[in-house]
Each structure stands twice: as structure tokens, then as C-alpha cells.
mmCIF file of C-alpha atoms in Angstrom:
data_model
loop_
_atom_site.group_PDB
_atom_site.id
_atom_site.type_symbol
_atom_site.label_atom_id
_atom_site.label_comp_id
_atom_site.label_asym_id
_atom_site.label_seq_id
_atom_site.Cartn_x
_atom_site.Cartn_y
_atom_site.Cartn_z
ATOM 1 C CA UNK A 1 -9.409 260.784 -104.681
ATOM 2 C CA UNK A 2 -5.934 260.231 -102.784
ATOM 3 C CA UNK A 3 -8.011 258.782 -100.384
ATOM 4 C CA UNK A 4 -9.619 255.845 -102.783
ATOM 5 C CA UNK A 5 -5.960 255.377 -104.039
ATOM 6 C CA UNK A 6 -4.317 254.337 -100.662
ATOM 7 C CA UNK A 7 -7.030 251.721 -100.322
ATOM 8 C CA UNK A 8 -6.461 250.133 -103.874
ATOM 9 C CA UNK A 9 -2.891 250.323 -102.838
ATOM 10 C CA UNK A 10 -3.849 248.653 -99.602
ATOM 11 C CA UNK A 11 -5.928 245.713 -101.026
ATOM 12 C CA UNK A 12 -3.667 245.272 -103.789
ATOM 13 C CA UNK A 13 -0.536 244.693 -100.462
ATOM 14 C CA UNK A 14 -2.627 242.325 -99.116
ATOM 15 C CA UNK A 15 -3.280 240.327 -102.421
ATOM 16 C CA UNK A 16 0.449 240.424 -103.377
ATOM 17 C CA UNK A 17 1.157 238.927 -99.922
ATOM 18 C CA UNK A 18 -1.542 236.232 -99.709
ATOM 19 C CA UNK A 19 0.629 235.154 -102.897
ATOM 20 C CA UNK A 20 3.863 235.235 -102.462
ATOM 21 C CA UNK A 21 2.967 233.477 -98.489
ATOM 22 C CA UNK A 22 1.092 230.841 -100.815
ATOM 23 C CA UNK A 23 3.981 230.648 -103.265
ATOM 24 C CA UNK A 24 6.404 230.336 -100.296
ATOM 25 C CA UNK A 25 4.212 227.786 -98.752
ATOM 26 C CA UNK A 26 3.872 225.739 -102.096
ATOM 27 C CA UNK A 27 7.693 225.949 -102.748
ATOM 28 C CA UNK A 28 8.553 224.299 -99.263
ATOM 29 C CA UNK A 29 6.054 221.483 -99.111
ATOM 30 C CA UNK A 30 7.278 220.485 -102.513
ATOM 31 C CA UNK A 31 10.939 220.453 -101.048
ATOM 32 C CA UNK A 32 10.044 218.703 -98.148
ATOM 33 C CA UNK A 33 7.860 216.002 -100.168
ATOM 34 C CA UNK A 34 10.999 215.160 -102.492
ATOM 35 C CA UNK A 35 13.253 215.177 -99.420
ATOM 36 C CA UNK A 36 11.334 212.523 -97.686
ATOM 37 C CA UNK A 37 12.180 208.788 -97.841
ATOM 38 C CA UNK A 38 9.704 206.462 -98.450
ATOM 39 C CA UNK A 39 9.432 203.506 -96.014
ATOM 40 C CA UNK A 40 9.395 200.148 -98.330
ATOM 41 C CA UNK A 41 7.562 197.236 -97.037
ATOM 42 C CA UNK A 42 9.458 193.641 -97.404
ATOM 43 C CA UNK A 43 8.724 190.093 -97.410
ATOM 44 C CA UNK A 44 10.657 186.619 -97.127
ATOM 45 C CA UNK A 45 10.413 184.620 -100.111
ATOM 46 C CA UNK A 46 12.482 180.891 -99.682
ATOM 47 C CA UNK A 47 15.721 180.226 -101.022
ATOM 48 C CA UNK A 48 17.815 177.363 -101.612
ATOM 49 C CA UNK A 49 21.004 177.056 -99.600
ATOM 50 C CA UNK A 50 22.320 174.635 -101.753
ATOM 51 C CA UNK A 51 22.054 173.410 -105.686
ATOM 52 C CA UNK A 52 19.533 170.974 -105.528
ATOM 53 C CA UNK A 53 19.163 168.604 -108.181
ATOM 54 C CA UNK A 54 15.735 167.617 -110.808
ATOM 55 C CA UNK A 55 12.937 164.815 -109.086
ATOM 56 C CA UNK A 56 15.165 165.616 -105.097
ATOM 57 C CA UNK A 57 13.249 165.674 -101.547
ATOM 58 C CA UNK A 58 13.276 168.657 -100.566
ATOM 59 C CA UNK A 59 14.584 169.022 -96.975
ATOM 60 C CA UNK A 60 14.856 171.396 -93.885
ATOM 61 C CA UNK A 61 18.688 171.668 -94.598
ATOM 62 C CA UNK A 62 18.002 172.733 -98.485
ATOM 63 C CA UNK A 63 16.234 175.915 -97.453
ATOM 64 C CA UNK A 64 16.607 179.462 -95.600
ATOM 65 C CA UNK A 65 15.019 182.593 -96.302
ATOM 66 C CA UNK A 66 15.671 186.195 -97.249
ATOM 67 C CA UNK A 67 13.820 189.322 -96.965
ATOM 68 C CA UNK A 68 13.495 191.152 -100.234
ATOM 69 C CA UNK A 69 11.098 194.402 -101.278
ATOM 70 C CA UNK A 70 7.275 193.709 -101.816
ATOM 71 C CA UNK A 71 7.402 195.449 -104.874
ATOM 72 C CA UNK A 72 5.285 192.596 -106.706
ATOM 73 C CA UNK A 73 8.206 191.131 -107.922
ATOM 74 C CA UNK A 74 7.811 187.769 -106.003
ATOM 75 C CA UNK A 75 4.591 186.799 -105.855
ATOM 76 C CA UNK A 76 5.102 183.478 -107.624
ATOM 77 C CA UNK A 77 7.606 182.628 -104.862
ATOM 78 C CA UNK A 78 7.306 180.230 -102.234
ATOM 79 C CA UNK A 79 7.550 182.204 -98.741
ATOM 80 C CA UNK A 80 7.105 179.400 -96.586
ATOM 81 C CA UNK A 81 9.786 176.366 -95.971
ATOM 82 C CA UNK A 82 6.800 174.139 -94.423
ATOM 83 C CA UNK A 83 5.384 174.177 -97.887
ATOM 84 C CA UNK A 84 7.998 172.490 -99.897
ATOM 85 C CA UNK A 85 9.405 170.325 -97.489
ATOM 86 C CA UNK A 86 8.879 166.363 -97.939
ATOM 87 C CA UNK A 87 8.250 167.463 -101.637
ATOM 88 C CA UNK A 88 10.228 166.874 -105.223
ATOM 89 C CA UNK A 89 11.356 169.364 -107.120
ATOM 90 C CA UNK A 90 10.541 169.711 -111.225
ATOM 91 C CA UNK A 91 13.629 171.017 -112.129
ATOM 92 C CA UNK A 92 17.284 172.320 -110.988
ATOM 93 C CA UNK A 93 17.459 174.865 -108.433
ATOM 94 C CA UNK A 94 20.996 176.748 -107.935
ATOM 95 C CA UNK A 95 22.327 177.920 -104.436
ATOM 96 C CA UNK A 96 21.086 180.943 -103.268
ATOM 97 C CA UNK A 97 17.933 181.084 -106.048
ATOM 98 C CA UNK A 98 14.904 181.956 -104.752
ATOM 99 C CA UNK A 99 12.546 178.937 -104.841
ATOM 100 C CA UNK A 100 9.380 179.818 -107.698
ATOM 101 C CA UNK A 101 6.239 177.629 -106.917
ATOM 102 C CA UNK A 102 6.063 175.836 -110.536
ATOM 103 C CA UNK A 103 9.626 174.355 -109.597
ATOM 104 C CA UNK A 104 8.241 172.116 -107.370
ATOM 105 C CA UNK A 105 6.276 169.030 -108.163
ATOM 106 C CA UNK A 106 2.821 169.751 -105.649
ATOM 107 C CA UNK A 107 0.808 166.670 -106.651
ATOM 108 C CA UNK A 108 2.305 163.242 -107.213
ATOM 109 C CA UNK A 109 -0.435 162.504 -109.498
ATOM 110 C CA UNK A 110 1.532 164.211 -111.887
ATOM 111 C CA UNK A 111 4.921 161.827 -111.664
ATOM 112 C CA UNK A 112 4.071 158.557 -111.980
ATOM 113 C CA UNK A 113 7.303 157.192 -110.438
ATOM 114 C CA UNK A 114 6.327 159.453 -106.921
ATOM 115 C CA UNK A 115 3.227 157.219 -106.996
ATOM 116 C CA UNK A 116 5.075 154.015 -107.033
ATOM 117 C CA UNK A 117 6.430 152.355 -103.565
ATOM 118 C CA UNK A 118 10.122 150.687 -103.226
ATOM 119 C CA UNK A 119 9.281 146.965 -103.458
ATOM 120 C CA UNK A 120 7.429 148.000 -106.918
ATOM 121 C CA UNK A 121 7.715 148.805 -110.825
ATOM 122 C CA UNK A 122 5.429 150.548 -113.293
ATOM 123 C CA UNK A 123 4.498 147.790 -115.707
ATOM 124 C CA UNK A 124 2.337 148.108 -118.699
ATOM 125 C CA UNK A 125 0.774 145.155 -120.168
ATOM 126 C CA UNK A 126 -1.569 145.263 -123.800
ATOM 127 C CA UNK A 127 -5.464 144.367 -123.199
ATOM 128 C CA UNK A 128 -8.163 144.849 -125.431
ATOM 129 C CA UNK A 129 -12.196 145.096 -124.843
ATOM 130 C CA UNK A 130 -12.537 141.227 -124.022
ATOM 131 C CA UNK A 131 -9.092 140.856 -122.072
ATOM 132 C CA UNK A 132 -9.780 144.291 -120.088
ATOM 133 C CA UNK A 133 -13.134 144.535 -119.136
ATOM 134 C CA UNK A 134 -14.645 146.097 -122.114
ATOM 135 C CA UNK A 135 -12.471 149.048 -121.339
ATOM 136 C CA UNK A 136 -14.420 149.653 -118.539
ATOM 137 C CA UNK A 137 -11.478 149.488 -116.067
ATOM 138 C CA UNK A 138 -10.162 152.964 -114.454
ATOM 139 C CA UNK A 139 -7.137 154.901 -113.191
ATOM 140 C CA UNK A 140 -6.974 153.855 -109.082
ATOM 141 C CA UNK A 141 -8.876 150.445 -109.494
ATOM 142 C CA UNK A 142 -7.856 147.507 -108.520
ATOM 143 C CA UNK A 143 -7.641 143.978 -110.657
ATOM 144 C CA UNK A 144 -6.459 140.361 -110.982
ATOM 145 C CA UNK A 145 -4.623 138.902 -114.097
ATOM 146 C CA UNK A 146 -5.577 135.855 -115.113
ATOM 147 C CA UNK A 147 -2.699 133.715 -117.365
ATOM 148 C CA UNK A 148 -3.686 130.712 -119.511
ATOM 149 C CA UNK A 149 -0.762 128.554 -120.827
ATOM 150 C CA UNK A 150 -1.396 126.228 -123.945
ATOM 151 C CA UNK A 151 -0.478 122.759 -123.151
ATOM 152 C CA UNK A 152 3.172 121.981 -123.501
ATOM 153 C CA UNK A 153 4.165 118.373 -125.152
ATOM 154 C CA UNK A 154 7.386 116.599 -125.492
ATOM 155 C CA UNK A 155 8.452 113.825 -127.964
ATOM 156 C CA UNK A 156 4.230 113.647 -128.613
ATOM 157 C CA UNK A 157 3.459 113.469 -124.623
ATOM 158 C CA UNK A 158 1.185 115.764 -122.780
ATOM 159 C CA UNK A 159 3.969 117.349 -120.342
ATOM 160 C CA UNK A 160 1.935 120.063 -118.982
ATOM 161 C CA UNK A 161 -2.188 120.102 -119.759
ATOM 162 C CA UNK A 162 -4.092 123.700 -120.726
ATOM 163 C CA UNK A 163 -3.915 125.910 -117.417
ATOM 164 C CA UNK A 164 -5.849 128.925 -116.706
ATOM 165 C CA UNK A 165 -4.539 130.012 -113.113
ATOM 166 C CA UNK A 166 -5.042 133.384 -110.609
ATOM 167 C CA UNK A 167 -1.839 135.013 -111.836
ATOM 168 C CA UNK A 168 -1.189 137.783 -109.929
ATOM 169 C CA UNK A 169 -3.970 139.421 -107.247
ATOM 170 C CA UNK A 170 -4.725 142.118 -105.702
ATOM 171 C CA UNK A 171 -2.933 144.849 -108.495
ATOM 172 C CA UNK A 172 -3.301 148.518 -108.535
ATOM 173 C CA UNK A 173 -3.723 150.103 -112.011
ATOM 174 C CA UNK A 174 -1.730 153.539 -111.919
ATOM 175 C CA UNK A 175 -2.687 154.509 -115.680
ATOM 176 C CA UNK A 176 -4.747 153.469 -118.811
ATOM 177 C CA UNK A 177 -2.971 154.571 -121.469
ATOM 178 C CA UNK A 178 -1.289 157.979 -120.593
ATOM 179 C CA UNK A 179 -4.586 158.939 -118.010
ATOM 180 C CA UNK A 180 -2.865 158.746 -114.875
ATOM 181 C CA UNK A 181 -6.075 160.401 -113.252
ATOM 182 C CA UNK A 182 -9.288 158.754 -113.107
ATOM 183 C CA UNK A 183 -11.557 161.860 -114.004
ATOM 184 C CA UNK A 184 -9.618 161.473 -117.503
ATOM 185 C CA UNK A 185 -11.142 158.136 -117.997
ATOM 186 C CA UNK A 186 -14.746 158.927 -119.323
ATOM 187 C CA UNK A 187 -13.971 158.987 -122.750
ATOM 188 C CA UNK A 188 -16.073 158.773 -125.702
ATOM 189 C CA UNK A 189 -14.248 156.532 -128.318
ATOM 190 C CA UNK A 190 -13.106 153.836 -126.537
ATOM 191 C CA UNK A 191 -9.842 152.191 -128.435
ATOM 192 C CA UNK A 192 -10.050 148.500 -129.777
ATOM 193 C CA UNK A 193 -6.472 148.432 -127.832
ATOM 194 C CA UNK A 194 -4.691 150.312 -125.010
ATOM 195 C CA UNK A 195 -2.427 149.457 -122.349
ATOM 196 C CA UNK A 196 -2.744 149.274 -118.452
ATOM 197 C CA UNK A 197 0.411 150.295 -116.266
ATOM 198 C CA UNK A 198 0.448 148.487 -113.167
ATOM 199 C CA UNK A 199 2.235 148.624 -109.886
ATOM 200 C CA UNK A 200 3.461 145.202 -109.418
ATOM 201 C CA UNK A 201 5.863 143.576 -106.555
ATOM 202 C CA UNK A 202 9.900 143.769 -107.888
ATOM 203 C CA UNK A 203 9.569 139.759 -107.677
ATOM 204 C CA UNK A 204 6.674 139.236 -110.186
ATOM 205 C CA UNK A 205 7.879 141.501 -112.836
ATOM 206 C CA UNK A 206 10.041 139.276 -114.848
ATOM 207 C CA UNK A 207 7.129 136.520 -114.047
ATOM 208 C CA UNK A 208 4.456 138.838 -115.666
ATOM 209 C CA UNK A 209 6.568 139.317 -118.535
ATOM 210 C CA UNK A 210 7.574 135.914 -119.187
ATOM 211 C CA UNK A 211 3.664 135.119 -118.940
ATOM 212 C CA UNK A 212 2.570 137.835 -121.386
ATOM 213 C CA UNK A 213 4.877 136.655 -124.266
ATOM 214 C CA UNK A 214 4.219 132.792 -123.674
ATOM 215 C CA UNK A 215 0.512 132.878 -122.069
ATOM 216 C CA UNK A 216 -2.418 134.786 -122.407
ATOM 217 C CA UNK A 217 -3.271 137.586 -119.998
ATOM 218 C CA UNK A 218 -6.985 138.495 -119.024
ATOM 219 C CA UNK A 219 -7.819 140.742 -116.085
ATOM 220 C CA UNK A 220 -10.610 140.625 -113.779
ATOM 221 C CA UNK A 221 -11.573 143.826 -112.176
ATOM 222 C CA UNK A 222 -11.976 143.852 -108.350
ATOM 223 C CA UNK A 223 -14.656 144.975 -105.827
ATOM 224 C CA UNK A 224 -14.306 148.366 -104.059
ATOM 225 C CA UNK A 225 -13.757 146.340 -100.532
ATOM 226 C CA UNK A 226 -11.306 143.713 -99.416
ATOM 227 C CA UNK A 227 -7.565 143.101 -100.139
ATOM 228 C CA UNK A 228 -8.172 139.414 -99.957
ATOM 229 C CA UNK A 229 -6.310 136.843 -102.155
ATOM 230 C CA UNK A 230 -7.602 133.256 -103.407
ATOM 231 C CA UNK A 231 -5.484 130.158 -103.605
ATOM 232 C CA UNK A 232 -7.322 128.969 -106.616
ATOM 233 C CA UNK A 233 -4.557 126.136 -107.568
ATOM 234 C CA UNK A 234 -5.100 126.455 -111.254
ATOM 235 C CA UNK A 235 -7.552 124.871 -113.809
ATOM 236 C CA UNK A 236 -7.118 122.611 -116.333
ATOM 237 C CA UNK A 237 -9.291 121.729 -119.281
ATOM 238 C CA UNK A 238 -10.078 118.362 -118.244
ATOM 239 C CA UNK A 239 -11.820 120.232 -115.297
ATOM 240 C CA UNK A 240 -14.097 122.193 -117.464
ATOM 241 C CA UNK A 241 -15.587 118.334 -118.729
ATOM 242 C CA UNK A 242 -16.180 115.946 -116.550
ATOM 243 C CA UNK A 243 -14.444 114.157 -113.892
ATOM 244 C CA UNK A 244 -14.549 110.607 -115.782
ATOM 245 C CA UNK A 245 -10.990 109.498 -116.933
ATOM 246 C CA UNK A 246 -11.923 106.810 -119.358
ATOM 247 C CA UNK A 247 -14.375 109.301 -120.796
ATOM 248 C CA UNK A 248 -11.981 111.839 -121.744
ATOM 249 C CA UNK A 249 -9.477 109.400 -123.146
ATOM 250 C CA UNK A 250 -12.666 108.402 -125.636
ATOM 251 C CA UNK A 251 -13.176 112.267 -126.357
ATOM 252 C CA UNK A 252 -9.765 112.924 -126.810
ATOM 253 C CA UNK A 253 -7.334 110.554 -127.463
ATOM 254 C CA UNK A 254 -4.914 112.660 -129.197
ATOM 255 C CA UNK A 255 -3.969 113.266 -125.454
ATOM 256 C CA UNK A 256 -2.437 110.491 -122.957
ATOM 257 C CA UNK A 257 -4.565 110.647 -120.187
ATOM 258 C CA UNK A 258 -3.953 108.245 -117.100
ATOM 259 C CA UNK A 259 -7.308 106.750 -115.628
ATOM 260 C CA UNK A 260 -7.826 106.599 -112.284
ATOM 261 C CA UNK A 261 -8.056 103.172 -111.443
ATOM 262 C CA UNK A 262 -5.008 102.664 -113.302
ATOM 263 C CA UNK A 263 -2.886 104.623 -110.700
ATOM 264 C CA UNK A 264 -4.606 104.062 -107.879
ATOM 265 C CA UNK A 265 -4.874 100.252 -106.480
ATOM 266 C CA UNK A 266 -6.918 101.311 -103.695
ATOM 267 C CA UNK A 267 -10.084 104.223 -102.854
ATOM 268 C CA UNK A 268 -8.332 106.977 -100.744
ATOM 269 C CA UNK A 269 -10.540 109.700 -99.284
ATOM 270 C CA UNK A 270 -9.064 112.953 -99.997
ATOM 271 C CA UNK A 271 -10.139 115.959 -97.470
ATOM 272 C CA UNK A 272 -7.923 118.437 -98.596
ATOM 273 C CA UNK A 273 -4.981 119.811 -100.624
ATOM 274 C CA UNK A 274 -1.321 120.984 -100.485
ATOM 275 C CA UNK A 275 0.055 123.112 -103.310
ATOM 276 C CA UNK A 276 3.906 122.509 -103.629
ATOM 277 C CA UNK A 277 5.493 124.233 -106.519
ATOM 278 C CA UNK A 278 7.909 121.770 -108.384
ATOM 279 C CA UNK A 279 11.806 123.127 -107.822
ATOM 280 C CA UNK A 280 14.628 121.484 -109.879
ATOM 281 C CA UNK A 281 15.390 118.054 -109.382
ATOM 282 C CA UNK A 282 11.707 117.192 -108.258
ATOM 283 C CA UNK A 283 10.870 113.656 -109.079
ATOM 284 C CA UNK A 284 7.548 112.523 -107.915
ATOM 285 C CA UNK A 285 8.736 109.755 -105.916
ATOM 286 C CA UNK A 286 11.085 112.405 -104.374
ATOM 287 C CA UNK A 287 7.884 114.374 -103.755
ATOM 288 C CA UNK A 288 5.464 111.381 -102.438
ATOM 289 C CA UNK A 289 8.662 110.399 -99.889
ATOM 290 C CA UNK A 290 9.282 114.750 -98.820
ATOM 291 C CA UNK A 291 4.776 114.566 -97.684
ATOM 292 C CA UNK A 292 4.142 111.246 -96.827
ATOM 293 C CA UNK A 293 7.491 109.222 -95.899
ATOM 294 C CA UNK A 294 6.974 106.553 -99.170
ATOM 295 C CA UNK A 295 7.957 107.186 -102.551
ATOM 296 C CA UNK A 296 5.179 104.263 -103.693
ATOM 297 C CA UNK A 297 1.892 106.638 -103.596
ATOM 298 C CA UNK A 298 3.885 109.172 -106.015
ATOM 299 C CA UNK A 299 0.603 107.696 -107.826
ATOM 300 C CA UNK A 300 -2.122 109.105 -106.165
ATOM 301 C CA UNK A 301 -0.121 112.257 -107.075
ATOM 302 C CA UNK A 302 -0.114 111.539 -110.231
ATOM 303 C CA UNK A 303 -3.362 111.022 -111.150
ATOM 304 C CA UNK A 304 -4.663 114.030 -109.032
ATOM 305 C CA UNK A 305 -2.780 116.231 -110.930
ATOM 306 C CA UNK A 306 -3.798 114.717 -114.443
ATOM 307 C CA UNK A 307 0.459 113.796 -115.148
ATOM 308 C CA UNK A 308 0.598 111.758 -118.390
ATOM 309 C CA UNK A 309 4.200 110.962 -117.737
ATOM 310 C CA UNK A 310 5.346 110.483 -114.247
ATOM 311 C CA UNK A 311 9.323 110.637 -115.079
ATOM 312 C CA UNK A 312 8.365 114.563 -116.745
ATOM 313 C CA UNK A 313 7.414 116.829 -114.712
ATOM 314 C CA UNK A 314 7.776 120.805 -115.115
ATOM 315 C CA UNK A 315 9.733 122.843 -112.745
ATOM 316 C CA UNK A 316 7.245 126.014 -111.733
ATOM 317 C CA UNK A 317 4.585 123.617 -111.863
ATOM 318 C CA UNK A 318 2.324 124.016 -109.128
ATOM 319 C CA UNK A 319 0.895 120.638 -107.865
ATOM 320 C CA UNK A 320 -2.020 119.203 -106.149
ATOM 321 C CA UNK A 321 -0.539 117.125 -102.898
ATOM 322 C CA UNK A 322 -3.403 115.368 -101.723
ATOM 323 C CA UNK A 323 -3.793 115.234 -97.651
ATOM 324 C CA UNK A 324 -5.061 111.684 -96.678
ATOM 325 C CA UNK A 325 -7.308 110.473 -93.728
ATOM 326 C CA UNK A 326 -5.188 109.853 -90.745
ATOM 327 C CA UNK A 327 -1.689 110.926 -92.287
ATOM 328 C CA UNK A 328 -0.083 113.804 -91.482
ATOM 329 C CA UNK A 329 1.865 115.173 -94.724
ATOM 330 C CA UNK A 330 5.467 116.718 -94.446
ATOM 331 C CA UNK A 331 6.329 119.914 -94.159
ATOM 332 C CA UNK A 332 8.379 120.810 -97.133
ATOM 333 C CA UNK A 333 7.087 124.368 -98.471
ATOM 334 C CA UNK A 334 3.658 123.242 -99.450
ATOM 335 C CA UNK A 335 0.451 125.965 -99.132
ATOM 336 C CA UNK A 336 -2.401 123.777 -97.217
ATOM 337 C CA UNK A 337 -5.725 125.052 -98.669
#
């Protein structure tokens, strides 16, 4: 009996110390696992060095970086100068704020004055389906504008005939209406009216104004290929008839119309044409002496050009200058064509 108790007592030793060595064992690792310091991992997010203004370049000079905990925080940051420099930014950025990617304009598709160059203005101008192509014309295409002027008269005189003329060439359309990408363009209802802003040269902007309040504007949409431009000279609506003088007096007499053989005392052969635009205090002797050293065949220029009255002629005005056989015309600004 004494002998069974000593063994209880002995297994019962060895299960109290099994315990208390686990216990022991338990109590340290916990002590050493709250003692321990975590090693944090960091990263370098970009920050500005100093306040930079709404719609600036970004430069090299704006930027440094810091290195801050990857705890999540930053993941909309921008952690690389390289890619924000040569770009705009949306909105202010103070010194020494880190630099969040939605504060930086990406994709100049979305400003429209990043997609416009130095020399040029964002114009709009109002078309409808006949003027614009039946609405047909896109974001990124590429168009002509073609400005016809009613005929301008002066104490009952024909000063200046009907003219349709190649306005402007060669124009990029940056937006139709507010689409200022071209995937936005296939719409379904397509608007009786709507504008298209154009990037046009700083020089023809007040021109294209001017003509859209005292003209008419049409636009002709241009191929895929070639940059090329037309010195078309202008038409007039004796043009669209026939080119028989006494004819058009019969059909239209409401007009003065000078006949051919009443300017002209002798057949010239004509080859080709100058265009000279008229400049302020143009006569056309003045002109007939500046191309062909003798005010007397201001005539010939006359009756090219379809001028009713030969002491009115329209500054702007761009005009025919017939080159003759054998003479050699002056050089005085004309465009030979």
C-alpha cells in the first residue's frame, strides 16, 4: 500500500513540474514577444519643396523626397519625381506637402488650354448641319472655313461684288461642343446647332471674328493626309454664270458691270495671275504703275477683277494682277499663282 502511494506521489511530481516548466516557459516567451521591436518597412513618397501654384510646370527644382512608414497611408502618392516632371498641376500644392496623384493634370486632353500652342487661341465659331458637315465633323479633325461676303454698294455702285473665298486652311478642331475627345463624338441626337472650337493662328483671330458677324462661315472638312493650302483667289458670282460681260449686264442690270471691250482697247494674252491685297491709299493707277511701270493699263485690272468703279476700291480686297506675255510685273508683295 505505502508502496502504490510513493508512486502516485511520484507521477503526480512529475506532472506538477511538466507545468509549472510549461507555465515558466509560456510566461517568458510572452515577455520576450512584447519586449521586441518591430522593424517597420518605409517608402519615399514626393514632396514639394516649394508652394507651387494651380495649371504650373512642374520642375526638377519643385520636388525632393522623404521617406515615410508603408503603413498604407500613401498609396495615392506619387513616389517618383520622373513622373510629374514636364507636367501641370490641378490645384495648389504647399511646401513640404506630399504630392497626391489626382493633383496633377496626367492627360492634356483634359485642359484644353495645355492642348493649344503659343502662336494660337481657342476659338469657337456657331455651325449648323449644312454649314458643318451635317455634324459629321469630329474632335482632332482637320477643316477649312469658307467666308462669303454679300456685295457691298456705295451711293447705288457695286463697290465690292458677292465673294465666296478659302478663308482660313488647314484648322484643327480641338472640341465640338464641350467633347474635347473624339470617342465622345458618336452621339445619337445630333443638335440642329453646336459650336466648333478651333485652334487658330493669334493673327487670324480678330479676322475670323470680323468675318463671322459680317460674312457667312461654312467649313469644309479635310482629308486624313496632306497639310497643303490652295491659293484659290476668291469667287465671285459673275463666275458662277458665264464669262460674257454684255450678257450679264442684260441679266442683271441692277448691277454696273464694265464690259470687256470697253476697258480693254487691245486683246492681251493673260498666262497667269498675281494676288496683291489692296493696302490704304491703293489707287489702281498706283497699282498698274507698282507691276507694270504705267499707270494707263490700270484697265486691264479693272476689268479682270469685275471693278464697277475704278476711283473705289476696298482696302483688304484681294485682286487679280494679271501677268502679261513678255512683261515682267513688279515686285511689290503680290502672291504669283
Amino acid at each position: 500500500m505505502m508502496k502504490n502511494f510513493r508512486k502516485i506521489l511520484l507521477i503526480l511530481a512529475v506532472v506538477f513540474s511538466a507545468l509549472l516548466s510549461f507555465s515558466v516557459y509560456y510566461y517568458m516567451n510572452e515577455r520576450s514577444v512584447a519586449t521586441k521591436v518591430v522593424e517597420q518597412e518605409y517608402i519615399s513618397i514626393v514632396v514639394a519643396t516649394e508652394s507651387i501654384p494651380p495649371r504650373t510646370k512642374v520642375t526638377k527644382e519643385m520636388l525632393t523626397t522623404i521617406e515615410v512608414a508603408d503603413d498604407g497611408f500613401y498609396d495615392a502618392y506619387i513616389l517618383n519625381t520622373d513622373e510629374i516632371i514636364g507636367y501641370y498641376t490641378r490645384e495648389s500644392i504647399l511646401a513640404g506637402e506630399g504630392i497626391r496623384s489626382e493633383r496633377i493634370i496626367q492627360n492634356i486632353n483634359d485642359e484644353l488650354s495645355l492642348k493649344i500652342k503659343d502662336d494660337y487661341r481657342a476659338i469657337s465659331i456657331t455651325v449648323n448641319k449644312n454649314t458643318g458637315v451635317s455634324d459629321l465633323i469630329k474632335t482632332g479633325d482637320w477643316i477649312d472655313i469658307v467666308l462669303t461676303l454679300p456685295a457691298m454698294t456705295a451711293d447705288e455702285r457695286t463697290s465690292r461684288p458677292d465673294l465666296s473665298i478659302m478663308f482660313l486652311q488647314n484648322v484643327n478642331v480641338l472640341a465640338v461642343d464641350r467633347n474635347l475627345y473624339r470617342d465622345e463624338m458618336n452621339r445619337i441626337d445630333s443638335p440642329d446647332v453646336y459650336t466648333l472650337t478651333l485652334a487658330v493662328p493669334v493673327k487670324d483671330v480678330e479676322k475670323l471674328v470680323l468675318a463671322e458677324n459680317i460674312g457667312e462661315l461654312k467649313v469644309a472638312l479635310r482629308p486624313l493626309d496632306g497639310d497643303y493650302v490652295y491659293n484659290t483667289g476668291g469667287t465671285i458670282w459673275e463666275e458662277l454664270i458665264i464669262d460674257d460681260f454684255d450678257r450679264i449686264k442684260d441679266l442683271f442690270p441692277q448691277y454696273e458691270i464694265i464690259a470687256q471691250q470697253e476697258v480693254t482697247e487691245t486683246p492681251v494674252e493673260i498666262q497667269k495671275y498675281i494676288y496683291y491685297t489692296v493696302k490704304y491709299g491703293d489707287t489702281l493707277n498706283s497699282i498698274s504703275l507698282a507691276f507694270y511701270g504705267d499707270e494707263s493699263r490700270y484697265s486691264l485690272i479693272q476689268t479682270v477683277n469685275r471693278i464697277a468703279d475704278e476711283d473705289l476700291i476696298v482696302v483688304g480686297t484681294a485682286l487679280k494682277i494679271p501677268v502679261l506675255e513678255n512683261t515682267e510685273a513688279g515686285d511689290d508683295g503680290g502672291t504669283e499663282n
